Short mmCIF file of C-alpha atoms in Angstrom, two decimals:
data_model
loop_
_atom_site.label_atom_id
_atom_site.label_comp_id
_atom_site.label_asym_id
_atom_site.label_seq_id
_atom_site.Cartn_x
_atom_site.Cartn_y
_atom_site.Cartn_z
CA MET A 1 17.98 -15.55 -35.91
CA THR A 2 16.62 -12.43 -34.79
CA LEU A 3 17.10 -8.77 -36.49
CA MET A 4 19.82 -8.35 -33.61
CA GLN A 5 21.89 -11.28 -34.28
CA TRP A 6 21.79 -10.41 -37.79
CA PHE A 7 23.15 -7.20 -37.22
CA ILE A 8 25.83 -8.47 -34.78
CA PHE A 9 26.82 -11.10 -37.69
CA ILE A 10 27.01 -8.43 -40.49
CA LEU A 11 29.12 -6.40 -38.35
CA ILE A 12 31.53 -9.24 -37.91
CA ILE A 13 31.42 -9.62 -41.51
CA GLN A 14 32.59 -6.34 -42.22
CA ILE A 15 35.67 -6.63 -39.79
CA VAL A 16 36.30 -9.94 -41.83
CA HIS A 17 36.42 -7.93 -44.77
CA GLY A 18 38.54 -5.28 -43.68
CA LEU A 19 41.00 -7.55 -42.21
CA GLY A 20 41.31 -9.38 -45.71
CA THR A 21 41.75 -6.23 -47.81
CA TRP A 22 42.83 -2.91 -46.50
CA LYS A 23 46.22 -3.10 -48.01
CA LEU A 24 44.34 -3.85 -51.42
CA TYR A 25 42.47 -0.82 -50.75
CA THR A 26 45.25 1.36 -49.75
CA LYS A 27 47.03 0.11 -53.08
CA ALA A 28 43.99 1.22 -55.15
CA GLY A 29 44.48 4.43 -53.66
CA ARG A 30 42.21 4.74 -51.16
CA GLN A 31 42.32 5.06 -47.05
CA LEU A 32 43.01 2.02 -44.62
CA TRP A 33 40.01 2.98 -42.49
CA GLU A 34 37.32 2.75 -45.77
CA ALA A 35 37.91 -1.09 -45.97
CA PHE A 36 36.15 -1.39 -42.17
CA VAL A 37 33.02 1.29 -42.72
CA PRO A 38 30.04 -0.82 -43.04
CA VAL A 39 27.93 -0.21 -46.38
CA TYR A 40 30.37 2.48 -47.28
CA ASN A 41 33.56 -0.01 -47.72
CA GLY A 42 31.34 -1.36 -50.48
CA VAL A 43 30.63 1.16 -51.96
CA VAL A 44 34.41 2.41 -52.16
CA LEU A 45 35.22 -1.29 -53.19
CA MET A 46 32.99 -1.20 -56.50
CA LYS A 47 34.70 2.04 -57.37
CA ILE A 48 37.82 -0.25 -57.20
CA ILE A 49 36.56 -2.62 -59.09
CA ASN A 50 34.81 -0.07 -61.54
CA ARG A 51 31.49 -1.41 -61.08
CA PRO A 52 28.06 0.71 -60.33
CA TRP A 53 28.00 1.63 -56.21
CA TRP A 54 24.10 0.47 -56.37
CA TRP A 55 25.77 -3.50 -56.72
CA VAL A 56 25.67 -3.03 -52.87
CA ILE A 57 22.26 -3.31 -52.65
CA LEU A 58 22.15 -6.30 -54.62
CA LEU A 59 24.54 -7.64 -52.02
CA PHE A 60 22.12 -6.99 -49.10
CA LEU A 61 19.30 -9.03 -50.83
CA PRO A 62 18.86 -12.54 -49.94
CA ILE A 63 19.20 -15.22 -52.78
CA VAL A 64 20.72 -12.45 -54.92
CA ASN A 65 23.69 -11.92 -52.80
CA LEU A 66 24.35 -15.96 -53.21
CA ILE A 67 25.22 -14.63 -56.80
CA MET A 68 26.46 -11.35 -56.33
CA PHE A 69 29.14 -12.34 -53.60
CA PRO A 70 31.14 -14.58 -55.81
CA VAL A 71 31.07 -11.88 -58.35
CA VAL A 72 32.60 -9.44 -56.32
CA TRP A 73 35.00 -11.96 -55.10
CA VAL A 74 36.31 -12.75 -58.57
CA GLU A 75 36.17 -8.77 -59.67
CA THR A 76 38.30 -7.97 -56.73
CA ALA A 77 41.15 -10.62 -57.69
CA ARG A 78 40.90 -9.14 -61.37
CA SER A 79 41.35 -5.55 -60.28
CA PHE A 80 44.57 -6.47 -59.03
CA GLY A 81 45.89 -8.49 -61.92
CA LYS A 82 44.85 -11.62 -61.02
CA ASN A 83 42.60 -13.31 -64.35
CA THR A 84 43.53 -16.65 -65.06
CA ASN A 85 40.78 -19.74 -64.37
CA LEU A 86 42.34 -20.75 -61.23
CA ASP A 87 42.73 -17.37 -59.85
CA THR A 88 38.87 -17.26 -60.34
CA PHE A 89 38.26 -21.01 -59.19
CA LEU A 90 39.85 -19.91 -55.88
CA ALA A 91 38.15 -16.52 -55.15
CA VAL A 92 35.21 -18.80 -55.10
CA ILE A 93 36.15 -22.03 -53.83
CA THR A 94 37.60 -20.13 -50.71
CA LEU A 95 34.43 -17.90 -50.24
CA GLY A 96 36.60 -14.78 -50.76
CA PHE A 97 39.24 -15.65 -48.72
CA TYR A 98 41.48 -15.58 -51.59
CA ASN A 99 41.61 -11.66 -51.11
CA TYR A 100 43.49 -12.54 -47.83
CA TYR A 101 46.56 -14.38 -49.72
CA LEU A 102 46.47 -11.23 -52.21
CA ASN A 103 46.17 -8.67 -49.22
CA TYR A 104 48.86 -10.60 -47.38
CA VAL A 105 51.35 -12.54 -49.43
CA THR A 106 51.47 -11.19 -53.05
CA ASP A 107 52.79 -8.13 -53.93
CA VAL A 108 49.92 -7.56 -56.46
CA LYS A 109 49.16 -4.00 -58.29
CA TYR A 110 46.02 -2.19 -58.77
CA ILE A 111 44.74 -2.08 -62.48
CA GLU A 112 42.58 1.23 -62.43
CA ASN A 113 41.52 1.26 -65.84
CA ARG A 114 41.11 -2.74 -66.65
CA SER A 115 38.43 -3.91 -69.40
CA LEU A 116 35.56 -5.35 -68.03
CA HIS A 117 34.61 -7.01 -70.87
CA PRO A 118 35.29 -10.95 -70.55
CA LYS A 119 38.11 -12.18 -72.33
CA SER A 120 36.31 -15.65 -73.98
CA GLY A 121 33.22 -16.21 -75.27
CA VAL A 122 32.30 -18.73 -72.54
CA GLY A 123 33.27 -15.82 -69.71
CA ASP A 124 30.53 -13.34 -71.80
CA TRP A 125 28.07 -16.12 -71.88
CA VAL A 126 28.76 -16.84 -68.04
CA SER A 127 28.52 -13.15 -67.36
CA SER A 128 25.02 -12.87 -68.96
CA ILE A 129 23.52 -15.67 -67.49
CA LEU A 130 24.41 -14.75 -64.11
CA PHE A 131 22.92 -11.04 -64.51
CA ALA A 132 19.83 -12.44 -65.94
CA ILE A 133 19.54 -14.70 -63.08
CA VAL A 134 19.95 -11.75 -60.75
CA ALA A 135 17.53 -9.64 -62.60
CA ALA A 136 14.71 -12.40 -62.91
CA THR A 137 15.07 -13.35 -59.09
CA ILE A 138 14.61 -9.57 -57.99
CA VAL A 139 11.32 -9.43 -60.49
CA HIS A 140 9.96 -12.84 -59.33
CA THR A 141 10.72 -12.10 -55.78
CA TYR A 142 9.99 -8.39 -55.16
CA PHE A 143 7.60 -7.90 -58.26
CA ILE A 144 5.49 -10.34 -60.09
CA GLN A 145 5.73 -14.36 -59.76
CA PRO A 146 4.25 -16.90 -62.06
CA PHE A 147 1.89 -19.11 -60.92
CA THR A 148 0.02 -21.97 -62.03
CA ILE A 149 -3.36 -23.41 -61.27
CA PRO A 150 -2.77 -26.53 -59.98
CA SER A 151 -6.75 -27.44 -58.59
CA SER A 152 -10.12 -26.89 -59.38
CA SER A 153 -10.79 -24.98 -55.95
CA LEU A 154 -11.91 -21.83 -57.70
CA GLU A 155 -13.01 -23.43 -61.16
CA LYS A 156 -14.87 -20.96 -63.54
CA SER A 157 -12.89 -17.83 -62.06
CA LEU A 158 -9.35 -19.87 -62.32
CA LEU A 159 -9.27 -22.85 -64.40
CA VAL A 160 -6.83 -25.52 -63.80
CA GLY A 161 -4.00 -24.95 -66.42
CA ASP A 162 -4.33 -21.06 -65.78
CA PHE A 163 -0.46 -19.62 -66.00
CA LEU A 164 -0.73 -16.08 -64.05
CA PHE A 165 1.45 -13.48 -62.84
CA VAL A 166 0.97 -12.81 -59.13
CA SER A 167 1.78 -9.33 -58.09
CA LYS A 168 3.93 -9.14 -54.94
CA PHE A 169 3.81 -5.44 -54.50
CA HIS A 170 -0.14 -5.35 -54.21
CA TYR A 171 -0.01 -6.33 -50.36
CA GLY A 172 4.02 -5.74 -50.19
CA ALA A 173 6.74 -7.96 -51.17
CA ARG A 174 8.44 -10.05 -48.30
CA VAL A 175 11.74 -10.17 -48.04
CA PRO A 176 12.89 -14.01 -48.29
CA MET A 177 13.23 -15.54 -44.63
CA THR A 178 15.31 -18.63 -46.24
CA THR A 179 18.48 -16.85 -47.15
CA VAL A 180 20.38 -19.73 -48.75
CA ALA A 181 18.36 -21.26 -51.17
CA ALA A 182 18.19 -21.85 -55.53
CA PRO A 183 16.98 -18.72 -56.87
CA MET A 184 13.74 -18.72 -58.82
CA VAL A 185 12.27 -22.02 -57.44
CA HIS A 186 9.88 -23.01 -54.64
CA ASP A 187 10.81 -25.71 -52.50
CA THR A 188 12.06 -28.26 -54.51
CA ILE A 189 14.60 -27.78 -57.61
CA PRO A 190 12.90 -29.39 -61.04
CA VAL A 191 14.41 -32.71 -62.77
CA ILE A 192 16.84 -33.53 -59.81
CA LYS A 193 13.88 -33.64 -57.59
CA SER A 194 15.77 -32.42 -54.57
CA LYS A 195 15.24 -29.57 -51.82
CA SER A 196 16.13 -25.94 -52.83
CA TYR A 197 16.89 -24.61 -50.10
CA LEU A 198 19.09 -25.20 -46.95
CA PHE A 199 16.96 -25.81 -43.95
CA ASP A 200 16.26 -29.00 -41.19
CA ASP A 201 12.80 -29.46 -41.93
CA HIS A 202 12.52 -31.86 -38.83
CA LYS A 203 10.26 -30.59 -36.17
CA GLY A 204 12.10 -28.75 -33.29
CA SER A 205 15.44 -29.04 -35.11
CA SER A 206 18.20 -26.78 -33.60
CA SER A 207 20.76 -27.34 -36.44
CA TRP A 208 22.83 -24.02 -37.72
CA LYS A 209 21.10 -24.59 -41.24
CA ASN A 210 17.87 -22.88 -39.35
CA LYS A 211 19.59 -20.03 -37.41
CA LEU A 212 20.17 -18.54 -41.21
CA GLN A 213 16.41 -17.53 -41.42
CA LEU A 214 15.76 -14.32 -41.16
CA PRO A 215 12.83 -12.53 -39.14
CA TYR A 216 9.46 -11.78 -40.97
CA LEU A 217 10.16 -8.33 -42.93
CA ARG A 218 7.65 -7.26 -45.60
CA ILE A 219 8.04 -3.95 -47.75
CA PRO A 220 4.52 -1.76 -47.29
CA GLY A 221 2.09 -2.58 -50.05
CA PHE A 222 -0.33 0.38 -51.80
CA GLU A 223 -3.68 -2.09 -50.64
CA LYS A 224 -4.73 -4.23 -48.32
CA ILE A 225 -6.54 -7.63 -48.91
CA GLU A 226 -10.41 -7.12 -49.25
CA ARG A 227 -13.19 -9.55 -48.83
CA ASN A 228 -13.30 -11.81 -51.67
CA ASP A 229 -10.04 -10.81 -53.41
CA ILE A 230 -8.31 -13.99 -54.82
CA VAL A 231 -4.86 -14.40 -52.74
CA VAL A 232 -2.10 -16.62 -53.21
CA PHE A 233 -0.30 -17.52 -49.87
CA ASN A 234 1.48 -20.32 -48.23
CA GLN A 235 -0.51 -23.17 -46.84
CA PRO A 236 -0.04 -22.56 -43.03
CA ALA A 237 -0.25 -26.22 -41.74
CA ASP A 238 1.68 -27.77 -44.50
CA THR A 239 4.14 -30.45 -43.43
CA LEU A 240 4.13 -32.18 -46.92
CA LEU A 241 7.19 -32.75 -48.93
CA ASP A 242 5.15 -33.05 -52.29
CA MET A 243 1.49 -31.49 -52.16
CA ASN A 244 0.44 -34.21 -54.36
CA ASP A 245 1.57 -36.84 -51.87
CA PHE A 246 -0.87 -36.82 -48.55
CA HIS A 247 0.88 -39.33 -47.22
CA PRO A 248 4.84 -38.62 -46.72
CA ASP A 249 7.03 -40.55 -44.63
CA ARG A 250 7.01 -38.18 -41.64
CA ASN A 251 6.20 -34.83 -41.19
CA TYR A 252 8.06 -31.52 -42.92
CA TYR A 253 8.71 -28.64 -41.18
CA LYS A 254 9.27 -26.04 -43.47
CA PRO A 255 10.06 -22.38 -43.26
CA ILE A 256 7.12 -20.16 -43.93
CA ASP A 257 8.28 -19.03 -47.41
CA LYS A 258 8.87 -22.59 -48.29
CA LYS A 259 5.66 -23.91 -47.38
CA THR A 260 2.79 -25.36 -50.19
CA ASN A 261 1.55 -22.19 -52.32
CA LEU A 262 -1.84 -22.20 -52.59
CA VAL A 263 -4.63 -19.82 -54.42
CA LYS A 264 -8.11 -19.32 -52.43
CA ARG A 265 -10.64 -16.83 -52.14
CA CYS A 266 -10.35 -14.52 -49.12
CA VAL A 267 -13.88 -14.89 -48.03
CA GLY A 268 -13.46 -13.36 -44.34
CA ILE A 269 -11.00 -10.65 -43.26
CA ALA A 270 -9.46 -9.71 -39.86
CA GLY A 271 -12.37 -8.50 -37.46
CA ASP A 272 -15.00 -10.51 -39.21
CA SER A 273 -17.39 -13.10 -37.91
CA LEU A 274 -17.50 -15.99 -40.23
CA GLU A 275 -20.28 -18.62 -40.28
CA VAL A 276 -20.93 -21.18 -43.07
CA ARG A 277 -24.81 -21.99 -43.38
CA ASN A 278 -25.90 -24.73 -45.86
CA GLY A 279 -22.79 -24.25 -47.62
CA TYR A 280 -23.37 -20.66 -47.92
CA VAL A 281 -20.85 -18.50 -46.40
CA TYR A 282 -22.09 -15.46 -44.02
CA ILE A 283 -20.00 -12.35 -42.95
CA ASN A 284 -21.23 -10.43 -39.87
CA GLY A 285 -24.83 -12.37 -40.30
CA LYS A 286 -25.22 -11.33 -43.84
CA GLN A 287 -24.66 -13.87 -46.57
CA ASN A 288 -21.50 -13.37 -48.60
CA VAL A 289 -21.86 -11.88 -52.37
CA LEU A 290 -19.36 -13.27 -54.85
CA PRO A 291 -17.93 -11.28 -57.87
CA ASP A 292 -19.85 -12.25 -60.79
CA ARG A 293 -17.01 -14.01 -62.18
CA ALA A 294 -17.34 -16.29 -59.59
CA HIS A 295 -19.37 -19.74 -59.45
CA LEU A 296 -20.05 -21.47 -56.59
CA GLN A 297 -19.98 -25.21 -57.23
CA PHE A 298 -21.56 -27.96 -54.89
CA SER A 299 -21.46 -31.90 -55.35
CA TYR A 300 -24.77 -33.52 -56.40
CA TYR A 301 -25.79 -37.15 -56.73
CA VAL A 302 -27.50 -37.61 -60.52
CA GLN A 303 -30.16 -40.15 -61.40
CA PRO A 304 -29.91 -41.01 -64.77
CA LYS A 305 -31.86 -43.05 -67.44
CA THR A 306 -29.12 -45.09 -68.47
CA THR A 307 -25.63 -45.51 -67.28
CA GLN A 308 -23.69 -43.59 -70.02
CA PHE A 309 -22.68 -39.53 -69.24
CA ASN A 310 -20.12 -38.47 -71.91
CA PRO A 311 -17.61 -36.03 -70.31
CA LEU A 312 -16.69 -34.36 -73.28
CA TYR A 313 -20.59 -33.13 -73.67
CA LEU A 314 -21.08 -32.19 -70.18
CA LYS A 315 -17.87 -29.95 -70.68
CA GLU A 316 -19.34 -28.02 -73.90
CA ARG A 317 -22.92 -28.11 -73.41
CA TYR A 318 -23.12 -27.51 -69.10
CA ASP A 319 -19.56 -26.35 -68.27
CA ILE A 320 -19.40 -29.26 -65.87
CA THR A 321 -15.25 -29.79 -65.77
CA ASP A 322 -14.92 -31.81 -62.21
CA GLY A 323 -14.86 -35.39 -61.96
CA PHE A 324 -18.04 -37.91 -61.84
CA GLY A 325 -18.39 -41.33 -62.00
CA ILE A 326 -21.17 -44.23 -60.69
CA ILE A 327 -20.89 -44.97 -56.98
CA ASN A 328 -23.48 -47.87 -56.85
CA ASN A 329 -25.30 -50.72 -58.88
CA GLN A 330 -28.66 -48.55 -58.42
CA ASN A 331 -27.18 -46.54 -61.20
CA THR A 332 -26.89 -43.38 -59.61
CA TYR A 333 -23.74 -41.00 -60.01
CA TYR A 334 -21.82 -39.00 -58.17
CA PHE A 335 -20.62 -35.23 -59.68
CA SER A 336 -18.01 -33.37 -57.33
CA ALA A 337 -18.80 -30.14 -58.64
CA ILE A 338 -21.64 -28.40 -60.64
CA SER A 339 -22.49 -24.70 -60.65
CA ASP A 340 -26.20 -23.17 -60.01
CA GLU A 341 -26.07 -22.17 -63.58
CA ALA A 342 -24.87 -25.56 -65.02
CA ARG A 343 -27.45 -27.56 -62.63
CA ASP A 344 -30.37 -25.70 -63.96
CA LYS A 345 -29.42 -26.73 -67.23
CA PHE A 346 -28.45 -29.97 -66.71
CA LYS A 347 -31.79 -30.96 -64.71
CA ASP A 348 -33.52 -30.78 -68.16
CA ASN A 349 -31.34 -33.16 -69.62
CA PRO A 350 -33.35 -36.27 -71.15
CA ASN A 351 -30.96 -38.55 -69.59
CA VAL A 352 -31.88 -37.14 -66.12
CA ILE A 353 -34.30 -38.31 -63.72
CA SER A 354 -33.13 -35.99 -60.67
CA ILE A 355 -30.22 -34.02 -59.50
CA THR A 356 -30.19 -33.98 -55.42
CA PRO A 357 -27.63 -31.98 -53.57
CA ILE A 358 -25.06 -33.70 -51.52
CA LYS A 359 -25.04 -31.38 -47.94
CA ALA A 360 -23.71 -32.56 -44.42
CA GLU A 361 -26.01 -32.64 -41.86
CA LYS A 362 -26.10 -29.72 -39.27
CA GLY A 363 -24.72 -30.28 -35.94
CA VAL A 364 -22.87 -33.44 -37.24
CA ARG A 365 -19.07 -33.26 -36.58
CA ASP A 366 -16.59 -34.24 -39.42
CA ALA A 367 -13.43 -34.81 -37.51
CA ASN A 368 -11.32 -33.41 -40.32
CA ILE A 369 -12.78 -30.11 -40.33
CA PHE A 370 -11.27 -27.18 -38.03
CA PRO A 371 -10.88 -26.85 -35.20
CA HIS A 372 -10.41 -30.79 -34.83
CA ASP A 373 -11.88 -30.96 -31.50
CA PRO A 374 -15.08 -32.93 -30.26
CA ASN A 375 -16.53 -29.78 -28.40
CA TYR A 376 -17.21 -28.53 -32.22
CA ASN A 377 -19.76 -29.89 -34.54
CA TRP A 378 -18.80 -28.64 -37.39
CA ASN A 379 -18.46 -29.68 -41.27
CA VAL A 380 -18.08 -28.40 -44.59
CA ASP A 381 -21.59 -27.07 -45.24
CA PHE A 382 -22.46 -25.71 -41.32
CA PHE A 383 -19.40 -24.11 -39.34
CA GLY A 384 -18.77 -21.22 -37.16
CA PRO A 385 -19.63 -18.64 -35.79
CA LEU A 386 -16.02 -17.74 -35.70
CA TYR A 387 -14.08 -14.49 -34.95
CA ILE A 388 -11.24 -13.90 -37.35
CA PRO A 389 -8.72 -12.22 -35.83
CA GLU A 390 -7.32 -8.86 -35.89
CA ALA A 391 -3.98 -7.44 -34.97
CA GLY A 392 -3.96 -5.61 -31.77
CA LYS A 393 -7.61 -6.81 -30.83
CA THR A 394 -8.02 -8.78 -27.47
CA ILE A 395 -10.43 -11.61 -26.50
CA ASP A 396 -11.29 -13.28 -23.50
CA ILE A 397 -9.51 -16.81 -23.43
CA ASN A 398 -10.96 -19.61 -21.65
CA LEU A 399 -10.93 -23.79 -22.19
CA LYS A 400 -14.04 -23.55 -24.68
CA VAL A 401 -12.58 -21.08 -27.58
CA LEU A 402 -8.93 -22.42 -26.88
CA PRO A 403 -8.89 -24.85 -29.71
CA LEU A 404 -10.17 -21.95 -32.18
CA TYR A 405 -7.06 -19.73 -31.29
CA LYS A 406 -4.30 -22.29 -29.95
CA ARG A 407 -2.47 -22.56 -33.06
CA VAL A 408 -2.22 -18.83 -33.39
CA ILE A 409 -1.12 -18.53 -29.84
CA THR A 410 1.46 -20.85 -30.11
CA GLU A 411 2.53 -22.00 -33.77
CA TYR A 412 1.86 -18.17 -35.77
CA GLU A 413 3.06 -16.22 -32.80
CA GLY A 414 5.48 -17.81 -30.89
CA ASN A 415 4.36 -17.90 -27.57
CA THR A 416 4.52 -21.04 -25.12
CA LEU A 417 1.12 -22.40 -23.97
CA GLN A 418 -0.24 -25.02 -21.02
CA VAL A 419 -3.16 -25.84 -19.57
CA LYS A 420 -3.08 -26.66 -15.97
CA GLY A 421 -6.57 -27.58 -14.73
CA ASN A 422 -9.05 -24.98 -15.90
CA GLN A 423 -5.91 -22.32 -15.95
CA ILE A 424 -4.30 -21.46 -19.37
CA ILE A 425 -0.62 -20.45 -19.03
CA ILE A 426 0.50 -18.45 -21.78
CA ASN A 427 4.54 -17.27 -21.23
CA GLY A 428 4.85 -19.18 -17.77
CA LYS A 429 1.62 -16.46 -16.72
CA VAL A 430 -1.96 -17.32 -16.33
CA ALA A 431 -4.15 -15.51 -18.95
CA THR A 432 -7.41 -14.61 -19.33
CA SER A 433 -7.54 -12.76 -22.18
CA TYR A 434 -5.19 -12.46 -25.65
CA THR A 435 -4.19 -9.83 -27.91
CA PHE A 436 -3.28 -10.68 -31.20
CA LYS A 437 0.09 -9.52 -33.16
CA GLN A 438 -1.07 -9.79 -36.74
CA ASN A 439 -4.03 -10.04 -39.26
CA TYR A 440 -5.54 -13.34 -40.26
CA TYR A 441 -7.75 -14.16 -42.99
CA TRP A 442 -10.14 -16.88 -44.27
CA MET A 443 -9.50 -18.62 -47.34
CA MET A 444 -11.67 -20.78 -49.15
CA GLY A 445 -12.38 -22.08 -52.46
CA ASP A 446 -15.23 -21.32 -54.72
CA ASN A 447 -15.96 -25.06 -54.99
CA ARG A 448 -17.35 -26.04 -51.96
CA HIS A 449 -17.02 -29.62 -51.69
CA ASN A 450 -13.88 -30.53 -53.71
CA SER A 451 -11.56 -27.93 -52.05
CA ILE A 452 -8.95 -28.18 -49.19
CA ASP A 453 -9.13 -24.67 -47.51
CA ALA A 454 -9.41 -22.71 -44.15
CA ARG A 455 -12.12 -25.33 -43.04
CA ALA A 456 -9.51 -28.23 -42.85
CA TRP A 457 -6.72 -26.10 -41.45
CA GLY A 458 -7.92 -22.77 -39.73
CA PHE A 459 -6.69 -19.17 -40.26
CA VAL A 460 -4.19 -17.88 -42.70
CA PRO A 461 -1.55 -15.32 -41.14
CA PHE A 462 -0.64 -12.33 -42.73
CA ASP A 463 3.16 -13.29 -42.87
CA HIS A 464 2.11 -16.06 -44.94
CA VAL A 465 0.76 -13.96 -47.80
CA VAL A 466 2.20 -14.19 -51.06
CA GLY A 467 0.48 -11.75 -53.52
CA LYS A 468 -2.32 -11.11 -55.37
CA PRO A 469 -3.18 -12.62 -58.69
CA VAL A 470 -3.59 -10.37 -61.54
CA PHE A 471 -3.46 -11.68 -64.59
CA ILE A 472 -3.77 -15.22 -66.98
CA TRP A 473 -0.91 -14.89 -69.54
CA MET A 474 -1.88 -18.45 -70.97
CA SER A 475 -4.26 -20.88 -70.51
CA TRP A 476 -3.84 -24.65 -71.26
CA ASP A 477 -6.87 -27.28 -70.73
CA GLY A 478 -4.27 -30.31 -71.01
CA LYS A 479 -4.60 -30.96 -74.79
CA LYS A 480 -5.06 -27.62 -76.20
CA PRO A 481 -4.84 -23.83 -75.72
CA ARG A 482 -7.70 -21.71 -74.07
CA TRP A 483 -7.23 -18.61 -76.75
CA GLU A 484 -10.19 -16.89 -75.02
CA ARG A 485 -8.48 -16.66 -71.44
CA PHE A 486 -5.22 -15.63 -72.73
CA PHE A 487 -3.80 -12.17 -71.77
CA THR A 488 -6.98 -11.67 -69.76
CA THR A 489 -7.12 -10.22 -66.18
CA VAL A 490 -8.11 -11.90 -63.06
CA GLY A 491 -10.33 -9.29 -61.50
CA GLY A 492 -13.12 -7.31 -62.74
CA ASN A 493 -16.68 -7.09 -63.74
CA GLY A 494 -18.14 -8.83 -66.68
CA LYS A 495 -16.93 -11.59 -68.69
CA ALA A 496 -13.07 -11.43 -69.03
CA THR A 497 -11.73 -9.81 -72.32
CA SER A 498 -8.83 -11.13 -74.24
CA TYR A 499 -5.88 -8.81 -74.74
CA LEU A 500 -4.27 -11.18 -76.68
CA ILE A 501 -4.37 -9.60 -80.18
CA PRO A 502 -3.89 -6.09 -78.97
CA PHE A 503 -0.26 -7.15 -77.45
CA LEU A 504 0.39 -8.99 -80.68
CA VAL A 505 -0.11 -6.01 -82.48
CA LEU A 506 1.98 -3.73 -80.24
CA LEU A 507 4.83 -6.32 -80.57
CA LEU A 508 4.64 -6.81 -83.88
CA GLY A 509 4.68 -3.02 -84.25
CA TRP A 510 7.45 -2.25 -82.03
CA ILE A 511 9.88 -5.09 -83.75
CA GLY A 512 9.05 -3.12 -87.20
CA PHE A 513 9.78 0.29 -85.51
CA ASN A 514 13.10 -1.19 -84.26
CA LYS A 515 13.74 -2.18 -87.64
CA TRP A 516 12.78 0.84 -89.73
CA ARG A 517 15.18 2.76 -87.11
CA ALA A 518 17.93 0.90 -87.68
CA ARG A 519 17.79 0.89 -91.12
CA LYS A 520 17.38 4.74 -90.99
CA LYS A 521 20.86 4.74 -88.78
#
C-alpha cells in the first residue's frame, strides 16, 4: 500500500477502536471523544491500563506491534476485571474484538489500582520473554544486526565463519517494509525451515498479503556510503528460495527487505564511472586503491613437480584458504583464489614448477555477466566503462545504453517501459533521457574469480542497503575459534587488534563491583 492508503487504513482502525472501547473509556473516568482521537487515544489508553505512554510508539513499529497489540488487548481486559485464562485467550483470538463484548454486553467496572505483576510463574515467564523479544527486535531492526560471513568473496578482510555486528544507523535504518513477519529472523524460521513472512512470492501476484507492504522509508543516517566501504545489502536480483540452491523449483519474487543478505565491498559509488581492466577496478580512469587490510585474490593454474598439495600446509604457510584441485591428467592444479602476497611466496615452493594466472580475454563475452546482452562483450576481468546512477542526474537514453539501465528504470524505480522500433516509451511517453530517483552502488568481492557480485546482476539501489559491518565479535574456522579475530573492528588501518582481553577484564571488574556493592548494602 502507499503511504496515503496506510494513513486511511490507520484512520479506519482508530474508528474501529473508538467504537469498541468508548464505554470503557468513560467507565475509567475519561471523556467519550478521547477514544476516537488518533494517537491521543493510545496515550489515554496507556493511562487507563497503567502502562507508560511510550508503549504507543511501539504500537506503530512494524513487527514489534505484532507483539504489542495482543499485550494491550489483554491488559485492557484485565483493567476491567477480566483476568482468567479464558479472558486472555478470547482477547487474543478475537484480535481485540473481545473489547466490543466488554463494551456493549457486560457491565464491567474499572479497576484503577490493579496489580501489574503476573499472578502466576508462567505469566511472569511469558511477560519477560515477550518484552525481551520486543527489546531485541528494536535493536535488531534499527540499531545493530548480527550477521555471519557465508562465503569467501571478501577473504582476508572478512573470513568465512566471522560473526559480525552490522550497524543500521551509519547509513540510516530502514523501516521494515514487510509488516507481518516473525521477529529477529530473516526470510526463514530456523528449525522448521518455513517462510518467516506473509507475502505471495509469485511474480506479479495481486494477493491481499502483498498489500500489507509498507513503502520504502529510511531513518536518516550520519554518514554516506564511501568508496571501498564493506556493505551488507539485499541482493537485488534474488529469486532463490535458498541462497545455497541455485536451481529452485521456480523463481521467488520477494519483498526488498526479505531478499538474501549479502556482504561485499562498494568499489563504485553513485556518479562514478567504473571499468574493470585485467581484473582491476578503475574509477573515473584511475585504478582503485583498496584499504591495507584488503587483499585481492585471483585464480591460478599451478604446475607441481608431484601431484600432492597439503591443504593444511598451504593454509598455515601461505594463507591459501580457498579450494583447489587437479583438473586434468597433465598434473595441473586449479587454485580458485590466491592473493598476490601468497603467490609471491608460493612460487618459491620447491614443489611448484609454474604459477599461471587465469584471466578472461578482453572482448570475449561471458553470457553470465551484466548486462546479459550480446552487444556488450564483457567478462569478469574486462568490464565497462559503466556510469553508476546518481539520484537527480539525467542521462541520454537510447537502444544502445538501454540494456544497462532497463532494470533500474523498471524494477527498481517502478516505471513501465516499452520499445517500439527505435523508440523507447517510459510511462506511455517517448523518452530520450531519464532522471534517476535514487543512488546506486557497485558491490564486488575482493576474491575476483570466486565471487558472485555486481558483475553478475548489476547495480545495487540504496533502498536495498542494510547496513555497515563494524565489529567481529566471534570467529570460527569450522573446527576451532580464531581467537585473534575475537572483538576486532572491520575497518581501520594496519593489522586488526583484538579487544577480547580488555573486554573480559572490564566484564569481570563490573561483576566484581556489583558483588561488592551488594555486600555493602
